[in-house]
Coordinates of C-alpha atoms and ligand atoms in Angstrom, one line a residue:
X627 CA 31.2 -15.7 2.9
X628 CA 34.6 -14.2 1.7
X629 CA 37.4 -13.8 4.8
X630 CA 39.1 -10.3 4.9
X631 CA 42.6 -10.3 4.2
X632 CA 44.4 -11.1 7.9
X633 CA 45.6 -7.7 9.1
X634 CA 44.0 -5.4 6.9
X635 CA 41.7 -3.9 9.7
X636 CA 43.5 -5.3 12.4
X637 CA 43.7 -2.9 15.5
X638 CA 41.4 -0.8 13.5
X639 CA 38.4 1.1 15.7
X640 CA 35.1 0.2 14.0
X641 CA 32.5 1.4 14.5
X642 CA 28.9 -0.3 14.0
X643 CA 25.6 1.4 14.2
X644 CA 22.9 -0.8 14.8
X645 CA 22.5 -4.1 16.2
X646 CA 20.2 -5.6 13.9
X647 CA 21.1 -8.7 11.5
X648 CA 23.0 -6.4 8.7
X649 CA 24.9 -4.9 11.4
X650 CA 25.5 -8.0 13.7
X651 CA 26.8 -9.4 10.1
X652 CA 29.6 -6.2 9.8
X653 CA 30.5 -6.6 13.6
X654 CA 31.2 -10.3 13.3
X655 CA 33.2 -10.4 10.4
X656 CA 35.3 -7.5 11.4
X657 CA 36.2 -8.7 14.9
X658 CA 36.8 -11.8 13.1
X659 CA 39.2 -9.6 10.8
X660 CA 41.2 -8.7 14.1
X661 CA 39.2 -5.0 14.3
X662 CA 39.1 -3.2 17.4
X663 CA 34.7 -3.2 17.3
X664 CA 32.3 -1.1 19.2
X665 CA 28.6 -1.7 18.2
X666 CA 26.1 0.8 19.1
X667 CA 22.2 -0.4 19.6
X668 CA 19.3 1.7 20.2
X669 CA 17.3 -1.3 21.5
X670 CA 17.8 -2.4 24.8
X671 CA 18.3 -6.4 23.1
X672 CA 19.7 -6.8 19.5
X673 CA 18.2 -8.0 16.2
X674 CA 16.3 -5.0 14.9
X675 CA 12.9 -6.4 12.9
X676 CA 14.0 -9.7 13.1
X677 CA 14.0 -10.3 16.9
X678 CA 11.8 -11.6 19.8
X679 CA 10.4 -9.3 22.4
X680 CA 8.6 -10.0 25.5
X681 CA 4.8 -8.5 25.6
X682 CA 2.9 -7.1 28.3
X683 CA 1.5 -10.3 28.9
X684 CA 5.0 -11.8 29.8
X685 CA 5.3 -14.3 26.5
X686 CA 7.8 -14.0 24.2
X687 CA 7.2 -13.4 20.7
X688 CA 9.0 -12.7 17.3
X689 CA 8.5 -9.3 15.6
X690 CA 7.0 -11.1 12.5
X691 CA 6.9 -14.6 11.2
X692 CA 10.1 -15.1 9.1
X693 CA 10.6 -17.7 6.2
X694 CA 14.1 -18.2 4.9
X695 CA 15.4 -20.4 2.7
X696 CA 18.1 -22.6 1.3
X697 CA 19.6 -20.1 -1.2
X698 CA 20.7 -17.6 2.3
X699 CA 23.9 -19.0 2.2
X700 CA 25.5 -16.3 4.1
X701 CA 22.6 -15.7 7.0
X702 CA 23.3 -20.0 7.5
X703 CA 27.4 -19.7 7.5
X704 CA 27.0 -16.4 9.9
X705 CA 24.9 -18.5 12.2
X706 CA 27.1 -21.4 12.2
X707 CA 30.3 -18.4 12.8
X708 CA 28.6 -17.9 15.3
X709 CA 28.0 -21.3 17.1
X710 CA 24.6 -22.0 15.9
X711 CA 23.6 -25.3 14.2
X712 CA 20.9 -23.7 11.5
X713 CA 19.3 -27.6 11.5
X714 CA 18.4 -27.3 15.3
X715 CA 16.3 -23.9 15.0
X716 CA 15.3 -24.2 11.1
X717 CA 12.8 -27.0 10.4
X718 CA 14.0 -27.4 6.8
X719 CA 11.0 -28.5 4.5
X720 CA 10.4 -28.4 0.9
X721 CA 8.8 -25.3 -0.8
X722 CA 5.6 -26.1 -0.2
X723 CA 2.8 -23.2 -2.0
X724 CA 0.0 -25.5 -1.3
X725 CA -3.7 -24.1 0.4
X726 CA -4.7 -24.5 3.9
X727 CA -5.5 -28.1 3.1
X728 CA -2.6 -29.2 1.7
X729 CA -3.5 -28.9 -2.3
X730 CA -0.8 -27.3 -4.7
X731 CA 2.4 -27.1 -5.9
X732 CA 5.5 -29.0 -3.3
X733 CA 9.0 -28.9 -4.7
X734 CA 11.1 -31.6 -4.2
X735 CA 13.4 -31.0 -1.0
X736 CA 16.8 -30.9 -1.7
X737 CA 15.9 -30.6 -5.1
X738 CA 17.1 -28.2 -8.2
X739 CA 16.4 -27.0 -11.0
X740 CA 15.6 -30.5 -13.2
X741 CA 13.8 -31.5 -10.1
X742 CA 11.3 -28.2 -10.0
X743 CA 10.9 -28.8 -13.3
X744 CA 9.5 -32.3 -12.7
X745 CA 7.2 -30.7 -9.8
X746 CA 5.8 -28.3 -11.8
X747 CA 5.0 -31.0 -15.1
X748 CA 3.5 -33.2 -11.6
X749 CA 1.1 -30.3 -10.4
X750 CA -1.8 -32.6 -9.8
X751 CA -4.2 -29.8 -9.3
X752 CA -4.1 -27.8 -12.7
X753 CA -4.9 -28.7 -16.3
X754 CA -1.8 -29.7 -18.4
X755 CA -2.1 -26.9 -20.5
X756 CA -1.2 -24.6 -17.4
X757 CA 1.3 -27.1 -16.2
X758 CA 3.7 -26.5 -19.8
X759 CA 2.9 -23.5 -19.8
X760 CA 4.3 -22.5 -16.9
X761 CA 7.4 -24.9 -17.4
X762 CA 8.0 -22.8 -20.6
X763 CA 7.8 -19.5 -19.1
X764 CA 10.1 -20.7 -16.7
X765 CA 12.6 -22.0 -19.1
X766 CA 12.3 -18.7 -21.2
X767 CA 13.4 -17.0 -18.4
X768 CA 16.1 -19.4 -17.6
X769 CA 17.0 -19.3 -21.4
X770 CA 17.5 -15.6 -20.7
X771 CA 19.4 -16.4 -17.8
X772 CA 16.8 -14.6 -15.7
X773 CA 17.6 -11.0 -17.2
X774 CA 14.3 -9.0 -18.1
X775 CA 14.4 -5.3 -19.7
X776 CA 15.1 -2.5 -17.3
X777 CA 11.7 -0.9 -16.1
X778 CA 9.5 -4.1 -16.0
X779 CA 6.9 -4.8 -13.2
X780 CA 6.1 -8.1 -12.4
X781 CA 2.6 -7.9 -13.8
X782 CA 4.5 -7.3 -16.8
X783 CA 6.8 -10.1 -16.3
X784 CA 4.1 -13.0 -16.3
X785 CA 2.3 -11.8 -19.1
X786 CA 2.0 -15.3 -21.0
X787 CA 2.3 -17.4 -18.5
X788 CA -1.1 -19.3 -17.5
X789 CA -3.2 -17.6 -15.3
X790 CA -3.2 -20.4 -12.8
X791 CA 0.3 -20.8 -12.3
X792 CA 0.6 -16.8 -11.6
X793 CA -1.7 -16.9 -9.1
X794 CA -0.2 -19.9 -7.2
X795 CA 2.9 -19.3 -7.5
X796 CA 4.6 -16.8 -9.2
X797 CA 2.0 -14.4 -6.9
X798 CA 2.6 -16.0 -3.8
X799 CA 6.6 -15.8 -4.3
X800 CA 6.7 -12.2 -5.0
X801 CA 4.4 -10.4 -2.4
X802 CA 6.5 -12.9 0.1
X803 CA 9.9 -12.0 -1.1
X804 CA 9.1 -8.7 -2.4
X805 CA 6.7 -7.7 0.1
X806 CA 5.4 -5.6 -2.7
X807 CA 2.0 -6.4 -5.0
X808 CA 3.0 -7.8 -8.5
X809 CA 1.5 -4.8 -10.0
X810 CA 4.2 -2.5 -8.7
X811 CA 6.7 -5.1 -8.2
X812 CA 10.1 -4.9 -9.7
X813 CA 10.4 -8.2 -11.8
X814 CA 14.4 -7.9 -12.8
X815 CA 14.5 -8.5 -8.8
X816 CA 12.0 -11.3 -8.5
X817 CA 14.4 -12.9 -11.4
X818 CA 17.3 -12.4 -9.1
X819 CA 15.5 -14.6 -6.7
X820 CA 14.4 -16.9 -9.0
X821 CA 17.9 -17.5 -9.9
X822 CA 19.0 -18.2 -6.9
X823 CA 16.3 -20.3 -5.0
X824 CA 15.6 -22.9 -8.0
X825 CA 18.6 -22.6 -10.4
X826 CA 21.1 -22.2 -7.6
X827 CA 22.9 -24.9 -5.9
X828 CA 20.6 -28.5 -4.6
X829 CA 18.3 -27.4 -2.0
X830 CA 18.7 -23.8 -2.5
X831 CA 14.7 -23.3 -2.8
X832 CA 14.0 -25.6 0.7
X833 CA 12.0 -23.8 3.2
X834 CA 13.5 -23.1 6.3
X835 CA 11.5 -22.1 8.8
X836 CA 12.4 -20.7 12.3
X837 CA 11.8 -23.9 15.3
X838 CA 13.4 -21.6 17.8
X839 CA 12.8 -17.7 19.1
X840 CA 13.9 -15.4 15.9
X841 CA 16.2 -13.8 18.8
X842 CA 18.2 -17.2 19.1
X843 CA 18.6 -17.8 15.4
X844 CA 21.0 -15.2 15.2
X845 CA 20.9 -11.8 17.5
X846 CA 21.6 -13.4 21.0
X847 CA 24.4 -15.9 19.8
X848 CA 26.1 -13.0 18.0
X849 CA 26.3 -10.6 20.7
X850 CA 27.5 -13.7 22.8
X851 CA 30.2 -14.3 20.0
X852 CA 31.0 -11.0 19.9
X853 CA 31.3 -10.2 23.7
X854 CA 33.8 -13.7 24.0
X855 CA 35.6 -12.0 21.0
X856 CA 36.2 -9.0 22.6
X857 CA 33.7 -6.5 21.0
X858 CA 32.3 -3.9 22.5
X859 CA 28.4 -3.9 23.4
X860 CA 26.5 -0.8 24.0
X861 CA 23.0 -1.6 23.8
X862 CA 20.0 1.0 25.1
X863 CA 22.6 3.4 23.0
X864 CA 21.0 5.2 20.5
X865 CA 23.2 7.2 18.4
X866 CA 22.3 11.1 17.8
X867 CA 25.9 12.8 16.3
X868 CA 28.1 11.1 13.6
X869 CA 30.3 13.3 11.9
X870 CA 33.8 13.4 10.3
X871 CA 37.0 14.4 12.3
X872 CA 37.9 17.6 11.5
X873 CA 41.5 18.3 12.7
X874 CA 43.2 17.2 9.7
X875 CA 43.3 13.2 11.0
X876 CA 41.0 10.7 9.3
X877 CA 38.3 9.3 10.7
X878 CA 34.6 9.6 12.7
X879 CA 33.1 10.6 16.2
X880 CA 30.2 9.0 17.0
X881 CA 28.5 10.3 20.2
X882 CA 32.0 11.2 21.9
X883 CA 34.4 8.9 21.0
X884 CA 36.5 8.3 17.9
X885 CA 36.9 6.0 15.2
X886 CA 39.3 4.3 12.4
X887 CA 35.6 3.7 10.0
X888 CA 31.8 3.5 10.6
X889 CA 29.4 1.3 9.7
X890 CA 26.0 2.6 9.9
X891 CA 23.4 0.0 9.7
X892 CA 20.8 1.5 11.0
X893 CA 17.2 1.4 8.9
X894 CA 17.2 3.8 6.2
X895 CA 15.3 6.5 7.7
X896 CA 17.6 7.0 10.7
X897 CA 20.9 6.5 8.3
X898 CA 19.4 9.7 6.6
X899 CA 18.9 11.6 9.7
X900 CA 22.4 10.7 10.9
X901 CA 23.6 12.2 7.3
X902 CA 21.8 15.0 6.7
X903 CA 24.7 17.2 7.6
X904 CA 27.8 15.0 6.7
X905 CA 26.3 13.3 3.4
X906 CA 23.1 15.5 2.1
X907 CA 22.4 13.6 -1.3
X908 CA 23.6 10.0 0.3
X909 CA 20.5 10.8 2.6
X910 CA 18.3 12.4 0.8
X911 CA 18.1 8.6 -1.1
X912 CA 18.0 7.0 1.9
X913 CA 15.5 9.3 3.1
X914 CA 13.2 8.6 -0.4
X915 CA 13.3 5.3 -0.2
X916 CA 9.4 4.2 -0.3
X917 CA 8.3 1.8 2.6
X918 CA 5.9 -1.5 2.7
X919 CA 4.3 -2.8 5.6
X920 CA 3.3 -6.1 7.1
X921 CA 0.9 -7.3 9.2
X922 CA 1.4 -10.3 11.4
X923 CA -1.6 -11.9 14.1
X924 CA -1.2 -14.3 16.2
X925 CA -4.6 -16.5 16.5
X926 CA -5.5 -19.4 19.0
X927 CA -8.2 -21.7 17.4
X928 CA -10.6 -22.6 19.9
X929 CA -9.7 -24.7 23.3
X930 CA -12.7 -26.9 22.5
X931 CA -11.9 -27.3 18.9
X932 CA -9.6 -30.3 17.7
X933 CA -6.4 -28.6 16.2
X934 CA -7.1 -28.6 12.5
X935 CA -4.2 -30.6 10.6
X936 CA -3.0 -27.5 8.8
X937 CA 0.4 -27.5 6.9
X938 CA 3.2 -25.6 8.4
X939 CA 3.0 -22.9 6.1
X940 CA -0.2 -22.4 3.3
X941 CA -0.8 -19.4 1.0
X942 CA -4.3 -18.1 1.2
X943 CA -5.9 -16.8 -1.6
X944 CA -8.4 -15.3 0.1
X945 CA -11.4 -13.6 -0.9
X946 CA -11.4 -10.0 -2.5
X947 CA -10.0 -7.9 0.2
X948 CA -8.9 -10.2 2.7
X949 CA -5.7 -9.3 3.7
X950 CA -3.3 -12.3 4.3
X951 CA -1.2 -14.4 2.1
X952 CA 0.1 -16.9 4.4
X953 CA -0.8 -19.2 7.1
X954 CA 1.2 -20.5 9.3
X955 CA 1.1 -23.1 12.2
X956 CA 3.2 -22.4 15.1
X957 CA 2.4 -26.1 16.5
X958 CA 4.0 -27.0 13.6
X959 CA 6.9 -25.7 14.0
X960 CA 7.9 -24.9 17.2
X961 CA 5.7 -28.1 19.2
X962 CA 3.4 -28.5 22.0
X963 CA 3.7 -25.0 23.9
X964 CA 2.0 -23.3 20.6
X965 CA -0.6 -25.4 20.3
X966 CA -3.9 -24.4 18.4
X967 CA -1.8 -21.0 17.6
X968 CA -1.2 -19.6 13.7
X969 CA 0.0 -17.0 12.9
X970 CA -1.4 -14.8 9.8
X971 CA 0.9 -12.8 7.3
X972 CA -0.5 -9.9 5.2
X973 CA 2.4 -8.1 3.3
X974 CA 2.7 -5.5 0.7
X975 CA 0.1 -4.0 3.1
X976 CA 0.6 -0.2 2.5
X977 CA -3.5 0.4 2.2
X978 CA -4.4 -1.0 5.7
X979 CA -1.8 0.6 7.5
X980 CA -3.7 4.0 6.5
X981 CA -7.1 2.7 8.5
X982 CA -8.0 2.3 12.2
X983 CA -6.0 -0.8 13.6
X984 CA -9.4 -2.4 14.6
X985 CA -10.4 -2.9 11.1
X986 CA -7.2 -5.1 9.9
X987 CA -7.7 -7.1 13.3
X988 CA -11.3 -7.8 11.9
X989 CA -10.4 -8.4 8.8
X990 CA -7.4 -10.5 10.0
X991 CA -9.8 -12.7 12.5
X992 CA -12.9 -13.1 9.9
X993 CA -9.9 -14.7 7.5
X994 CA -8.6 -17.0 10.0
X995 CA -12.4 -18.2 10.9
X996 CA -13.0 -18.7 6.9
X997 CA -9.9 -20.3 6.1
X998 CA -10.9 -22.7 9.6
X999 CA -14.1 -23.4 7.9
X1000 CA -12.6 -23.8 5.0
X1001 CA -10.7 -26.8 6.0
X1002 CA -13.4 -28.8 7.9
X1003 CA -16.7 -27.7 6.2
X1004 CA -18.2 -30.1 8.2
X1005 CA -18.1 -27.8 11.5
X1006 CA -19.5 -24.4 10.8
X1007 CA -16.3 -21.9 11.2
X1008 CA -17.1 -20.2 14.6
X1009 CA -19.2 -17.1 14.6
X1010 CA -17.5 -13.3 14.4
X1011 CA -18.3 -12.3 18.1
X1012 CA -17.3 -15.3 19.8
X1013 CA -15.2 -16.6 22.3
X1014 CA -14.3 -18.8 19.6
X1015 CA -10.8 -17.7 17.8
X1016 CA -8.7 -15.5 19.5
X1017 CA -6.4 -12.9 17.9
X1018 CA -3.5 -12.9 20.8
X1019 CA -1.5 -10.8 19.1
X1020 CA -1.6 -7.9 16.0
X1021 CA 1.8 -6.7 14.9
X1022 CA 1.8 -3.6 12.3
X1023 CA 5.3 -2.6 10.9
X1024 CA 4.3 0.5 8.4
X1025 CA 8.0 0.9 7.5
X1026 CA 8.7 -3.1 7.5
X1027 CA 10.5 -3.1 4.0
X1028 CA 11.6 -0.9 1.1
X1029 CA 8.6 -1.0 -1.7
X1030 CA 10.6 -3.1 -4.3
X1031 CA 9.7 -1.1 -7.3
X1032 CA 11.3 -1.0 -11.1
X1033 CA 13.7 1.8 -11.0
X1034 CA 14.6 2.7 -7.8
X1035 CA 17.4 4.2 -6.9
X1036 CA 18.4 2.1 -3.5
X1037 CA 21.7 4.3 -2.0
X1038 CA 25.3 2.5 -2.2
X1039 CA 27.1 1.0 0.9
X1040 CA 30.1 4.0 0.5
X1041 CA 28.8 7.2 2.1
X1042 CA 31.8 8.9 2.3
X1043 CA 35.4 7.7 2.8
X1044 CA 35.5 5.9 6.0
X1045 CA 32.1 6.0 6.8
X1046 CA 30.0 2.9 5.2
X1047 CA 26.5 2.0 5.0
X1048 CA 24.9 -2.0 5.8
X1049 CA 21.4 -2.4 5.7
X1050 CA 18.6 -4.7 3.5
X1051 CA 17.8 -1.7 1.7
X1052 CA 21.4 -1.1 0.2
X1053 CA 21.9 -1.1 -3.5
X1054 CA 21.8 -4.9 -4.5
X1055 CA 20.1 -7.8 -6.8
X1056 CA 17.8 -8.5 -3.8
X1057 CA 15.1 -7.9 -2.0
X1058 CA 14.7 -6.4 1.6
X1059 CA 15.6 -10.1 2.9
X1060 CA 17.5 -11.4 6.1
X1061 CA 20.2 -12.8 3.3
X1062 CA 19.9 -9.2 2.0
X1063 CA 20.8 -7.3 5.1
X1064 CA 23.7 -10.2 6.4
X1065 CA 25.4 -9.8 2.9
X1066 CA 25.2 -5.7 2.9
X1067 CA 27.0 -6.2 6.8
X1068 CA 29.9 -8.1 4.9
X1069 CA 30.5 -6.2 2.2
X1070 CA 30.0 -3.0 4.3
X1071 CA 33.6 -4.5 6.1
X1072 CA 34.8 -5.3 3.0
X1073 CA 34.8 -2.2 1.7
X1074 CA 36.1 -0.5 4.9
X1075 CA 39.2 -3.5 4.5
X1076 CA 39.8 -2.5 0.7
X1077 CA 40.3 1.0 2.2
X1078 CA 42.1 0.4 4.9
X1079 CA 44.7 -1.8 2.8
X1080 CA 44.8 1.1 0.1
X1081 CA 45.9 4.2 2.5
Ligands
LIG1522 C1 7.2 -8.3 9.8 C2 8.4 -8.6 8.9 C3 8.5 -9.8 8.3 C4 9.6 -10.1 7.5 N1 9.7 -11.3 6.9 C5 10.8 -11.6 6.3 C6 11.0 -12.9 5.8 O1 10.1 -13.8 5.8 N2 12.2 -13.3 5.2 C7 13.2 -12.4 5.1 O2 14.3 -12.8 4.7 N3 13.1 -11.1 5.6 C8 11.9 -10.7 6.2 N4 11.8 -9.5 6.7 C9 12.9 -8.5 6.4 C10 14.0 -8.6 7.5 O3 13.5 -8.7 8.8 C11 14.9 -7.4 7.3 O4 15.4 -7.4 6.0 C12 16.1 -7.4 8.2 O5 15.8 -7.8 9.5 C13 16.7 -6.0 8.2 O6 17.9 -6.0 9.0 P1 18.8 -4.7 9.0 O7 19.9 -4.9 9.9 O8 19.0 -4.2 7.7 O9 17.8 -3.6 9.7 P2 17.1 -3.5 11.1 O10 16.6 -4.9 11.5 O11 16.1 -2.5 11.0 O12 18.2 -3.1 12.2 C14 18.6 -1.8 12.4 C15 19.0 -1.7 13.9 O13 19.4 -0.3 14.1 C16 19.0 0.1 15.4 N5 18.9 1.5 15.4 C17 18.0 2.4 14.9 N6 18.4 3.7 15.2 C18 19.5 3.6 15.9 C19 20.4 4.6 16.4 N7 20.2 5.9 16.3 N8 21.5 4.2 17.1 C20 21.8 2.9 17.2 N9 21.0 1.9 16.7 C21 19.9 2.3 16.1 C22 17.6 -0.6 15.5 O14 17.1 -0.6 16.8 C23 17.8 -1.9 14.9 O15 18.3 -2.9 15.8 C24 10.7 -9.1 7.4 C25 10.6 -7.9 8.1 C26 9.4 -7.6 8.8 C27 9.4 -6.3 9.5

């Protein structure tokens, strides 16, 4: 993370819209710049789709299971800003893409790019035909420093690469960082991620996976942070009118009171609204941008059962039409209180979101019962119907990410002068990631600084 020049936006009013982890990002690093800050959160508690929130039921769960990894080097240096040791609440694991019973690729942890090389040559599970011919695809790609021609889809992308390692890796790793199906997927993006996770620093492709509430990874620290640091917090305050000063000063209103710059980091739907008026073709990208959801259940495996010895995190390549890609085991990874609980991920979902709600639970639950009998084949999977398995929880998000497709035209962070935009969908070389949204925050105050120091 670059500092902003000391006194550049000092005494400054700023602005932020949105309490989510872009916009936490831009608050932090401007009060840290000496800025006068004022965030503004619909929510009633911060961290947008990356949060915890407490259920009818009284238990506290995260808005979706979250992987990060090593290469999100400015999520982990905000969190540590912030007072947060990212090896407390990140279990920190190598890239595992192996089934529910352990079999398939594992990178080496800490590892880089000589290292991957040797896991994928030491893929025990597939012929050594596929195993070089993966390696050389990869290297190709490396070779062209992981540039591809404007245009291309991922399906396009992998076309020579063996079959097996497409579908067990390169498949897994784009519908989880892409959330979007490798038919549509843009692949000059999945190259971008490539480049960082295994040809970044050491390390760089480890999993890290959340130990602690998504809430106290980030959101509930910052806001702490940011109250000791003198920041203003106005949460349960959704914004409704943003507009431009007009008595010949510079600067914004939002709701009633005035400001130096704005940072609007609110998802890209409510950014357009906001605009509409001040910046009409700023939001009418905004407003285009295609969505992808993603599905997350909770499931208990049953009281009686034994807990299955399932990985912390498996891919499922289920059968045709089964909708989740990974498996995850929340005893696992956050200990004893989640025991015999997993969570299910389904992304680049866009087709179930359009059916009845009952139907992806179904389909969620007979997955979760196949991939248990799956593991043990010796005790037949418990029957559809029974007490058995329990979904606990279904969480749809129909707008949960931008669809990541070739030649989309993602809106810049300037809007207009003095009013910026922060946000995971912001033009950028990634994908709608955590890392995504923190970096858009910073650069969002950047921005606003180079400005500021200008006039
Ligand atoms: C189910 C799911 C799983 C995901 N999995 C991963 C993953 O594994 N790894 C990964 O890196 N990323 C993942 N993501 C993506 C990641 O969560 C997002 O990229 C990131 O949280 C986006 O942050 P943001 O600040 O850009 O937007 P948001 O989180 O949407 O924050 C926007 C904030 O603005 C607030 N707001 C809205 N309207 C107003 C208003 N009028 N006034 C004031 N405030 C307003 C909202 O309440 C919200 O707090 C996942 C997302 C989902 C939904």
């Amino acid at each position: 993370m670059c500092a902003v020049a000391e006194g550049a936006l000092g005494r400054r009013r700023i602005a932020i819209i949105g309490a989510g982890w872009s916009g936490l990002a831009a608050a932090v690093h401007a009060t840290a710049a000496g800025a006068d800050v004022t965030v503004y959160e619909a929510g009633r508690q911060p961290g947008g789709r990356a949060a915890s929130t407490t259920g009818p039921d009284g238990t506290e769960r995260d808005t979706g299971q979250h992987i990060l990894i090593g290469a999100y080097r400015a999520t982990l240096g905000l969190m540590s800003q912030v007072g947060v040791d990212p090896a407390q609440v990140l279990r920190r694991l190598p890239m595992a893409l192996v089934d529910p019973a352990g079999r398939g690729l594992t990178l080496h942890l800490g590892g880089g790019l000589l290292h991957h090389a040797a896991s994928l040559l030491g893929w025990s599970t597939l012929p050594w035909r596929a195993r070089l011919g993966g390696l050389l695809w990869l290297g190709r790609w490396q070779a062209a420093r992981f540039q591809c021609p404007p245009g291309w889809t991922v399906a396009r992308l992998v076309q020579g690469c063996p079959q097996a390692v497409v579908e067990q890796l390169i498949e897994p790793l784009c519908v989880a960082a892409l959330n979007t199906p490798m038919a549509e997927a843009d692949a000059q993006i999945l190259l971008n991620v490539f480049r960082s996770a295994l040809a970044g620093p050491r390390g760089s492709a480890d999993l890290l996976l959340p130990a602690a509430a998504l809430s106290d990874l980030l959101p509930r620290p910052a806001c702490a942070w940011l109250s000791l640091h003198g920041a203003q917090l106005r949460m349960g305050t959704p914004v409704r009118h943003l507009a431009p000063i007009t008595d010949g000063r510079d600067g914004w209103i939002v709701e009633t009171e005035t400001f130096d710059q704005v940072i609007l980091a609110t998802p890209a739907r409510v950014a357009a609204r906001l605009t509409a008026d001040c910046a009409p073709q700023w939001a009418a990208l905004a407003h285009r941008l295609p969505q992808q959801a993603i599905a997350t259940a909770w499931l208990r495996v049953p009281t009686t059962a034994a807990e299955p010895d399932l990985p912390a995190m498996s891919c499922l390549k289920g059968a045709l039409g089964e909708p989740a890609q990974f498996a995850f085991s929340l005893a696992k990874l956050h200990g004893h209180g989640q025991q015999g609980v997993h969570t299910l991920v389904a992304s680049g979902v866009a087709h179930w979101a359009t059916q009845p709600r009952e139907a992806l639970a179904g389909a969620l639950q007979a997955q979760f019962r196949r991939m248990l009998g799956a593991v043990n084949p010796t005790t037949p999977p418990p029957s559809a119907g029974s007490v058995a398995t329990q979904l606990l929880h279904l969480h749809l998000d129909r707008q949960a990410t931008f669809a990541c497709l070739p030649g989309l035209d993602r809106p810049p962070a300037r809007i207009r002068p003095g009013l910026w935009a922060a946000g995971d969908y912001i033009a950028g070389p990634y994908p709608a990631t955590l890392e995504g949204a923190v970096l858009s925050g910073q650069q969002a105050v950047e921005a606003a600084n180079a400005a500021t120091s200008r006039s």
